[in-house]
């Protein structure tokens, strides 16, 4: 039995549905197996860790050895009167883990329901939605460090978590494989209902004293009605981050564009929804052949059938240019480009 398969299609392993081929590929189901694979690499090519492939745009066949994370398991490691600590295999499907927490009354992650991908990728970009970021529930992250060739653990405060950022997406990018994430969850709910339309959705459902399951149901309902399902239309979620700009610049923009929406981040920084900027620049619903900008959500670039990654990357460049020329704001991509 070969340790690595050769020339493996990744078509069904990335949500953009890019039909690329990996020269070498292996599933990783345990830390022991990872070490074994690492000691028997077939070439000097770099390693590329693949989870659910929901935050990746392949623009060409990756010149890399793909390690597909399948490390599973949810283990309770300690408990106090108020909290519970769970050590979770990085290859667990994120939403299945959230469902497991809901079933067992472990609170905190309900607003992060239905985010695609794996547990191991969650710390990468500090996944967030509806006013909650995963960093607030991560105790520590364990990973294999390719350079030091050893397993290491970083505590929450060492992960440099920021808005859709962490040390794993910056300094350690491409240099680690996250194998386990330890979460600290609440025994009593501390619901976050003020963001977006969660409260409206609960009202529609006629729920007055919501449980964590009710909040998750509301989030699932909103997401399913708004976001394109990657099973139907290829996409990688939000292609760009929401830009954070200086308050001074915001005041100038507000004079020119009175309708510009904004959210205060600090006394001097304001967050602007990238979707509004892209839509105002005329891109919402844009379609060229088999790719384009989603008709309901301007932040999401889509592959309608068999588009190539380079076309979508070029479209993102055009959007960045046109948003800049209108608003002097440079959008940053959130999706990882390979
Ligand atoms: P992949 O796409 O497989 O990998 C992403 C990056 O992380 C790559 O660079 C990869 O090499 C690296 N990586 C993956 N696993 C590991 C590991 N174990 N060790 C080291 N590196 C690793 N994101 C949000 O934050 N909030 C949302 O609400 C949200 N909604 C989305 C909705 C849709 C429809 C889609 C398609 C995406 C959405 N995303 C969202 C983005 C995406 O789901 C998350 O970023 C998710 O965490 C990616 O997980 P993955 O396993 O698919 O990662
Ligand atoms: P939305 O509710 O229409 O809001 C638009 C944007 O405004 C969001 O991106 C959000 O920023 C910001 N926003 C809204 N209410 C806010 C508040 N009270 N305080 C601060 N910022 C606020 O957004 P949506 O597109 O339907 O997405 C809903 C949530 O799911 C968002 O949190 C979004 O980030 C997340 N999501 C992420 C992805 C991804 O791939 N990363 C894909 C789909 C959805 P934030 O993005 O900073 O929250």
Coordinates of C-alpha atoms and ligand atoms in Angstrom, one line a residue:
X1 CA 0.0 0.0 0.0
X2 CA 1.5 3.4 -1.1
X3 CA 1.6 6.1 1.6
X4 CA 0.8 8.8 -1.0
X5 CA -1.6 8.6 -4.0
X6 CA -0.5 10.3 -7.1
X7 CA -2.4 12.7 -9.5
X8 CA -5.5 13.0 -7.4
X9 CA -8.3 15.3 -8.5
X10 CA -9.4 17.8 -5.8
X11 CA -12.6 18.7 -7.6
X12 CA -14.8 17.3 -4.8
X13 CA -12.5 18.6 -2.0
X14 CA -12.9 22.4 -2.6
X15 CA -16.1 24.3 -2.4
X16 CA -15.2 26.5 -5.4
X17 CA -15.2 23.2 -7.4
X18 CA -11.9 23.9 -9.1
X19 CA -10.9 20.9 -11.2
X20 CA -7.2 20.7 -10.2
X21 CA -4.9 17.8 -9.7
X22 CA -2.5 17.2 -6.8
X23 CA 0.7 15.4 -7.6
X24 CA 0.7 13.7 -4.2
X25 CA -2.1 13.2 -1.7
X26 CA -2.7 11.5 1.6
X27 CA -5.4 11.4 4.3
X28 CA -4.1 12.0 7.8
X29 CA -6.1 10.3 10.6
X30 CA -3.8 10.6 13.6
X31 CA -0.7 12.4 14.8
X32 CA 1.3 9.1 14.7
X33 CA 0.4 8.6 11.0
X34 CA 1.3 12.3 10.3
X35 CA 4.8 11.7 11.8
X36 CA 5.1 8.5 9.7
X37 CA 4.1 10.4 6.5
X38 CA 6.4 13.3 7.3
X39 CA 9.3 10.9 7.6
X40 CA 8.5 9.3 4.2
X41 CA 7.7 12.3 2.0
X42 CA 8.0 11.4 -1.7
X43 CA 9.5 14.7 -2.8
X44 CA 10.8 18.1 -1.5
X45 CA 7.6 19.8 -2.6
X46 CA 5.9 21.9 0.1
X47 CA 3.0 20.5 2.2
X48 CA -0.5 21.9 1.8
X49 CA -3.0 21.0 4.5
X50 CA -6.6 20.7 3.2
X51 CA -9.6 20.6 5.5
X52 CA -13.0 21.1 3.9
X53 CA -11.6 23.3 1.1
X54 CA -14.1 26.0 1.8
X55 CA -11.6 28.9 2.1
X56 CA -9.4 28.1 -0.8
X57 CA -9.2 29.2 -4.4
X58 CA -7.0 27.0 -6.6
X59 CA -5.7 28.9 -9.6
X60 CA -3.6 26.0 -10.9
X61 CA -2.7 22.4 -10.1
X62 CA -1.0 22.8 -6.7
X63 CA 2.7 22.0 -6.8
X64 CA 2.5 20.5 -3.3
X65 CA 1.9 17.4 -1.3
X66 CA -1.7 17.6 -0.1
X67 CA -2.4 16.3 3.4
X68 CA -6.2 15.9 3.9
X69 CA -7.0 16.3 7.6
X70 CA -9.2 13.5 8.9
X71 CA -8.1 13.5 12.6
X72 CA -11.4 12.9 14.5
X73 CA -12.6 12.8 18.1
X74 CA -14.3 15.0 20.7
X75 CA -13.0 14.4 24.2
X76 CA -14.0 16.1 27.5
X77 CA -10.8 16.9 29.3
X78 CA -12.0 18.9 32.3
X79 CA -15.0 20.6 33.9
X80 CA -15.7 23.3 36.4
X81 CA -19.0 24.7 37.8
X82 CA -19.2 27.1 34.9
X83 CA -17.2 25.7 32.0
X84 CA -16.3 22.6 30.1
X85 CA -13.1 21.9 28.2
X86 CA -13.2 19.8 25.0
X87 CA -10.2 18.6 23.0
X88 CA -11.4 18.2 19.4
X89 CA -9.7 16.5 16.4
X90 CA -8.8 19.0 13.7
X91 CA -10.5 16.9 11.0
X92 CA -13.9 17.0 12.7
X93 CA -16.5 18.8 10.5
X94 CA -17.1 22.2 12.2
X95 CA -20.9 22.2 12.0
X96 CA -21.1 18.6 13.3
X97 CA -19.0 19.8 16.3
X98 CA -21.4 22.7 16.8
X99 CA -24.4 20.3 16.7
X100 CA -22.7 18.0 19.2
X101 CA -22.3 21.0 21.5
X102 CA -25.9 22.0 21.1
X103 CA -27.1 18.4 21.9
X104 CA -25.0 18.4 25.1
X105 CA -25.9 21.9 26.2
X106 CA -22.5 23.3 25.7
X107 CA -22.9 27.0 25.0
X108 CA -21.0 29.6 23.0
X109 CA -20.7 28.4 19.4
X110 CA -24.4 28.7 18.4
X111 CA -23.9 31.8 16.3
X112 CA -21.2 30.0 14.4
X113 CA -23.6 27.3 13.2
X114 CA -23.4 26.2 9.6
X115 CA -20.0 27.6 8.8
X116 CA -18.4 25.1 6.3
X117 CA -15.0 23.4 6.9
X118 CA -13.2 21.7 9.7
X119 CA -12.4 22.4 13.3
X120 CA -8.6 22.6 12.5
X121 CA -9.2 25.5 10.1
X122 CA -11.3 27.5 12.6
X123 CA -8.3 29.0 14.4
X124 CA -6.6 29.8 11.1
X125 CA -8.7 32.8 10.3
X126 CA -10.5 33.0 13.7
X127 CA -13.8 32.2 12.1
X128 CA -16.6 34.6 13.0
X129 CA -20.2 35.3 12.3
X130 CA -23.2 37.2 13.8
X131 CA -21.0 39.0 16.4
X132 CA -19.1 35.9 17.7
X133 CA -15.5 34.9 17.0
X134 CA -14.2 31.4 17.7
X135 CA -11.1 32.9 19.6
X136 CA -13.4 33.6 22.6
X137 CA -13.8 29.8 23.0
X138 CA -10.4 28.5 22.2
X139 CA -8.1 27.5 25.1
X140 CA -5.2 26.2 23.0
X141 CA -4.1 24.9 19.6
X142 CA -1.9 21.9 19.0
X143 CA 0.0 21.5 15.8
X144 CA 2.9 19.9 14.0
X145 CA 5.7 22.4 13.2
X146 CA 7.2 21.4 9.9
X147 CA 10.4 23.4 10.5
X148 CA 11.1 22.3 14.1
X149 CA 9.7 18.8 13.3
X150 CA 7.8 18.6 16.6
X151 CA 4.4 18.9 18.0
X152 CA 3.8 22.3 19.7
X153 CA 0.9 23.9 21.6
X154 CA 0.0 27.6 21.6
X155 CA -2.2 29.1 24.3
X156 CA -5.0 31.4 23.1
X157 CA -3.0 34.6 23.9
X158 CA 0.0 33.3 21.8
X159 CA -2.2 32.7 18.7
X160 CA -2.3 36.5 17.8
X161 CA -6.0 36.2 17.0
X162 CA -7.5 39.2 15.2
X163 CA -10.3 40.0 12.8
X164 CA -10.2 36.9 10.4
X165 CA -6.5 36.5 11.3
X166 CA -4.2 34.5 13.5
X167 CA -0.5 33.5 13.7
X168 CA -1.4 30.5 11.6
X169 CA -2.6 32.6 8.7
X170 CA 0.5 34.9 9.0
X171 CA 3.9 34.0 10.5
X172 CA 3.1 30.3 10.6
X173 CA 1.3 30.1 7.2
X174 CA 2.1 26.9 5.4
X175 CA 4.4 25.8 8.2
X176 CA 2.1 23.8 10.4
X177 CA -0.6 21.2 10.5
X178 CA -3.1 21.9 13.3
X179 CA -4.0 18.5 14.9
X180 CA -6.2 19.4 17.9
X181 CA -8.1 22.4 19.2
X182 CA -9.1 22.7 22.8
X183 CA -12.3 24.7 23.5
X184 CA -13.6 26.2 26.7
X185 CA -17.4 26.3 26.5
X186 CA -20.0 27.7 28.8
X187 CA -22.4 25.6 30.9
X188 CA -24.9 28.5 31.0
X189 CA -25.7 30.3 27.8
X190 CA -24.6 33.9 27.3
X191 CA -26.7 34.6 24.2
X192 CA -25.6 37.2 21.6
X193 CA -28.8 38.3 19.9
X194 CA -28.2 41.9 18.9
X195 CA -26.4 41.3 15.7
X196 CA -28.0 41.4 12.2
X197 CA -31.5 39.8 12.0
X198 CA -31.2 37.1 14.7
X199 CA -33.7 38.8 17.0
X200 CA -36.1 39.4 14.0
X201 CA -35.8 35.7 13.1
X202 CA -36.6 34.6 16.7
X203 CA -39.6 36.9 16.7
X204 CA -40.8 35.3 13.4
X205 CA -40.4 31.9 15.1
X206 CA -42.4 33.3 18.1
X207 CA -39.7 32.5 20.6
X208 CA -39.4 34.7 23.6
X209 CA -36.8 32.9 25.8
X210 CA -34.5 31.4 23.3
X211 CA -32.3 28.4 24.0
X212 CA -28.9 27.9 22.3
X213 CA -30.7 25.5 19.9
X214 CA -33.2 28.3 19.0
X215 CA -30.4 30.7 18.3
X216 CA -28.6 28.1 16.2
X217 CA -31.9 27.5 14.3
X218 CA -32.3 31.2 13.7
X219 CA -28.7 31.5 12.4
X220 CA -29.2 28.4 10.2
X221 CA -32.4 29.8 8.8
X222 CA -30.9 33.2 8.0
X223 CA -27.7 31.7 6.4
X224 CA -29.7 29.2 4.3
X225 CA -31.9 32.0 2.9
X226 CA -29.0 34.4 2.1
X227 CA -25.9 32.4 1.2
X228 CA -25.3 30.3 -1.9
X229 CA -25.0 26.6 -1.0
X230 CA -21.6 25.4 -2.3
X231 CA -23.2 22.1 -3.1
X232 CA -25.2 23.9 -5.7
X233 CA -23.0 26.9 -6.8
X234 CA -19.3 26.7 -6.3
X235 CA -18.0 29.5 -3.9
X236 CA -15.7 30.1 -1.0
X237 CA -17.9 32.3 1.2
X238 CA -16.9 35.9 1.6
X239 CA -14.1 36.5 -0.9
X240 CA -13.0 39.8 0.8
X241 CA -12.7 41.0 4.4
X242 CA -14.7 43.9 5.6
X243 CA -12.2 46.8 5.5
X244 CA -11.4 48.7 8.7
X245 CA -10.6 52.4 8.0
X246 CA -9.6 55.5 9.9
X247 CA -12.5 57.5 11.3
X248 CA -11.1 60.6 9.5
X249 CA -11.3 58.9 6.1
X250 CA -14.8 57.7 7.0
X251 CA -16.0 61.2 7.7
X252 CA -14.8 62.3 4.3
X253 CA -16.5 59.4 2.6
X254 CA -19.7 60.0 4.5
X255 CA -19.9 63.5 3.0
X256 CA -19.6 62.1 -0.5
X257 CA -21.7 58.9 0.1
X258 CA -24.2 59.7 2.9
X259 CA -25.7 56.1 2.7
X260 CA -22.4 54.4 3.5
X261 CA -23.0 51.9 6.3
X262 CA -20.5 51.6 9.2
X263 CA -19.7 49.9 12.4
X264 CA -17.5 51.4 15.1
X265 CA -14.5 49.2 16.0
X266 CA -12.7 51.7 18.3
X267 CA -12.6 55.5 18.8
X268 CA -10.4 55.9 15.7
X269 CA -11.4 52.8 13.5
X270 CA -14.6 52.1 11.6
X271 CA -15.6 48.9 9.8
X272 CA -17.3 49.2 6.4
X273 CA -19.3 46.2 4.9
X274 CA -17.3 45.2 1.8
X275 CA -20.5 44.0 0.3
X276 CA -21.9 47.5 0.2
X277 CA -18.7 48.9 -1.5
X278 CA -18.8 46.1 -4.1
X279 CA -22.5 46.6 -4.8
X280 CA -22.1 50.4 -5.0
X281 CA -19.4 49.9 -7.6
X282 CA -21.9 48.0 -9.7
X283 CA -20.7 44.4 -9.3
X284 CA -23.6 42.7 -7.5
X285 CA -25.0 40.0 -9.9
X286 CA -22.2 40.5 -12.5
X287 CA -21.8 37.4 -14.6
X288 CA -19.2 36.6 -17.2
X289 CA -19.8 33.1 -18.7
X290 CA -19.5 30.6 -16.0
X291 CA -18.4 32.8 -13.1
X292 CA -19.3 36.1 -11.4
X293 CA -20.6 37.9 -8.3
X294 CA -23.5 36.3 -6.5
X295 CA -26.8 38.1 -7.2
X296 CA -27.9 38.2 -3.5
X297 CA -24.5 38.6 -1.8
X298 CA -21.9 40.8 -3.4
X299 CA -19.1 39.5 -1.2
X300 CA -19.4 36.0 -2.6
X301 CA -17.7 35.2 -6.0
X302 CA -19.2 32.2 -7.7
X303 CA -18.3 29.4 -10.1
X304 CA -21.5 28.5 -12.0
X305 CA -20.1 25.4 -13.6
X306 CA -16.5 24.9 -14.8
X307 CA -14.8 28.2 -14.3
X308 CA -11.1 28.3 -13.7
X309 CA -9.5 29.8 -10.6
X310 CA -7.5 32.4 -12.6
X311 CA -10.7 33.9 -14.0
X312 CA -12.1 34.3 -10.5
X313 CA -8.8 35.7 -9.2
X314 CA -8.8 38.3 -12.1
X315 CA -12.4 39.2 -11.3
X316 CA -11.3 39.8 -7.7
X317 CA -8.5 42.1 -9.0
X318 CA -11.0 44.1 -11.1
X319 CA -13.3 44.5 -8.1
X320 CA -10.4 45.6 -5.9
X321 CA -9.4 48.2 -8.5
X322 CA -12.9 49.6 -9.1
X323 CA -13.7 49.8 -5.3
X324 CA -10.4 51.6 -4.8
X325 CA -11.1 54.1 -7.6
X326 CA -14.5 55.0 -6.1
X327 CA -13.8 54.9 -2.4
X328 CA -9.9 54.9 -2.0
X329 CA -10.3 51.7 0.1
X330 CA -8.2 48.6 -0.8
X331 CA -10.1 45.4 -0.2
X332 CA -8.1 42.5 1.2
X333 CA -8.9 38.9 0.1
X334 CA -10.1 36.6 2.8
X335 CA -9.9 33.4 0.7
X336 CA -6.5 31.7 0.5
X337 CA -5.2 31.7 -3.1
X338 CA -3.0 28.7 -4.3
Ligands
LIG1 P1 -9.7 24.9 4.0 O1 -10.4 25.7 3.0 O2 -9.4 23.5 3.7 O3 -8.3 25.6 4.3 C1 -8.2 27.0 4.6 C2 -6.7 27.4 4.9 O4 -6.4 26.8 6.2 C3 -5.7 26.8 3.9 O5 -4.7 27.7 3.8 C4 -5.3 25.5 4.5 O6 -4.0 25.1 4.1 C5 -5.3 25.9 6.0 N1 -5.6 24.7 6.9 C6 -6.8 24.0 6.9 N2 -6.8 23.1 7.9 C7 -5.6 23.2 8.5 C8 -4.9 22.6 9.5 N3 -5.5 21.6 10.2 N4 -3.7 22.9 9.9 C9 -3.0 24.0 9.2 N5 -3.6 24.6 8.2 C10 -4.8 24.3 7.8 N6 -15.8 31.8 7.5 C11 -16.1 32.6 8.6 O7 -15.2 33.0 9.3 N7 -17.3 32.9 8.9 C12 -18.4 32.5 8.1 O8 -19.5 32.8 8.5 C13 -18.1 31.8 6.9 N8 -19.1 31.4 6.1 C14 -18.9 30.7 5.0 C15 -19.9 30.3 4.1 C16 -19.7 29.6 2.9 C17 -20.8 29.2 2.0 C18 -18.3 29.2 2.6 C19 -18.0 28.4 1.4 C20 -17.3 29.6 3.5 C21 -17.5 30.3 4.6 N9 -16.5 30.7 5.5 C22 -16.8 31.4 6.6 C23 -15.1 30.4 5.2 C24 -14.7 29.0 5.6 O9 -15.8 28.2 5.9 C25 -13.9 29.0 6.9 O10 -12.7 29.8 6.7 C26 -13.4 27.6 7.4 O11 -12.8 27.7 8.6 C27 -12.5 26.9 6.4 O12 -12.3 25.6 6.8 P2 -11.8 24.5 5.8 O13 -11.6 23.2 6.6 O14 -12.7 24.3 4.7 O15 -10.4 25.1 5.4
LIG2 P1 -25.0 41.0 7.2 O1 -25.7 40.5 8.5 O2 -25.8 41.4 6.0 O3 -24.0 42.2 7.6 C1 -23.2 42.8 6.6 C2 -21.8 43.1 7.3 O4 -22.0 44.1 8.2 C3 -21.3 41.9 7.9 O5 -20.3 41.4 7.1 C4 -20.9 42.3 9.3 O6 -19.5 42.3 9.5 C5 -21.3 43.8 9.4 N1 -22.3 43.9 10.6 C6 -23.6 43.6 10.5 N2 -24.1 43.9 11.8 C7 -23.1 44.3 12.6 C8 -23.0 44.7 13.9 N3 -24.1 44.7 14.7 N4 -21.8 45.0 14.4 C9 -20.7 44.9 13.6 N5 -20.7 44.5 12.3 C10 -21.9 44.2 11.8 O7 -23.9 39.9 6.8 P2 -24.0 38.5 6.0 O8 -23.3 38.6 4.8 O9 -25.5 38.1 6.0 O10 -23.2 37.6 7.0 C11 -23.7 37.3 8.3 C12 -22.5 36.9 9.2 O11 -21.9 35.7 8.7 C13 -21.4 38.0 9.2 O12 -20.9 38.0 10.5 C14 -20.4 37.4 8.3 O13 -19.1 37.8 8.6 C15 -20.6 35.9 8.4 N6 -20.3 35.3 7.1 C16 -18.9 35.1 6.8 C17 -18.6 34.5 5.6 C18 -17.2 34.2 5.3 O14 -16.9 33.5 4.3 N7 -16.2 34.8 6.0 C19 -19.6 34.1 4.7 C20 -20.9 34.3 5.0 C21 -21.2 34.9 6.2 P3 -18.7 40.9 10.0 O15 -18.5 40.2 8.8 O16 -17.4 41.5 10.5 O17 -19.5 40.2 11.0

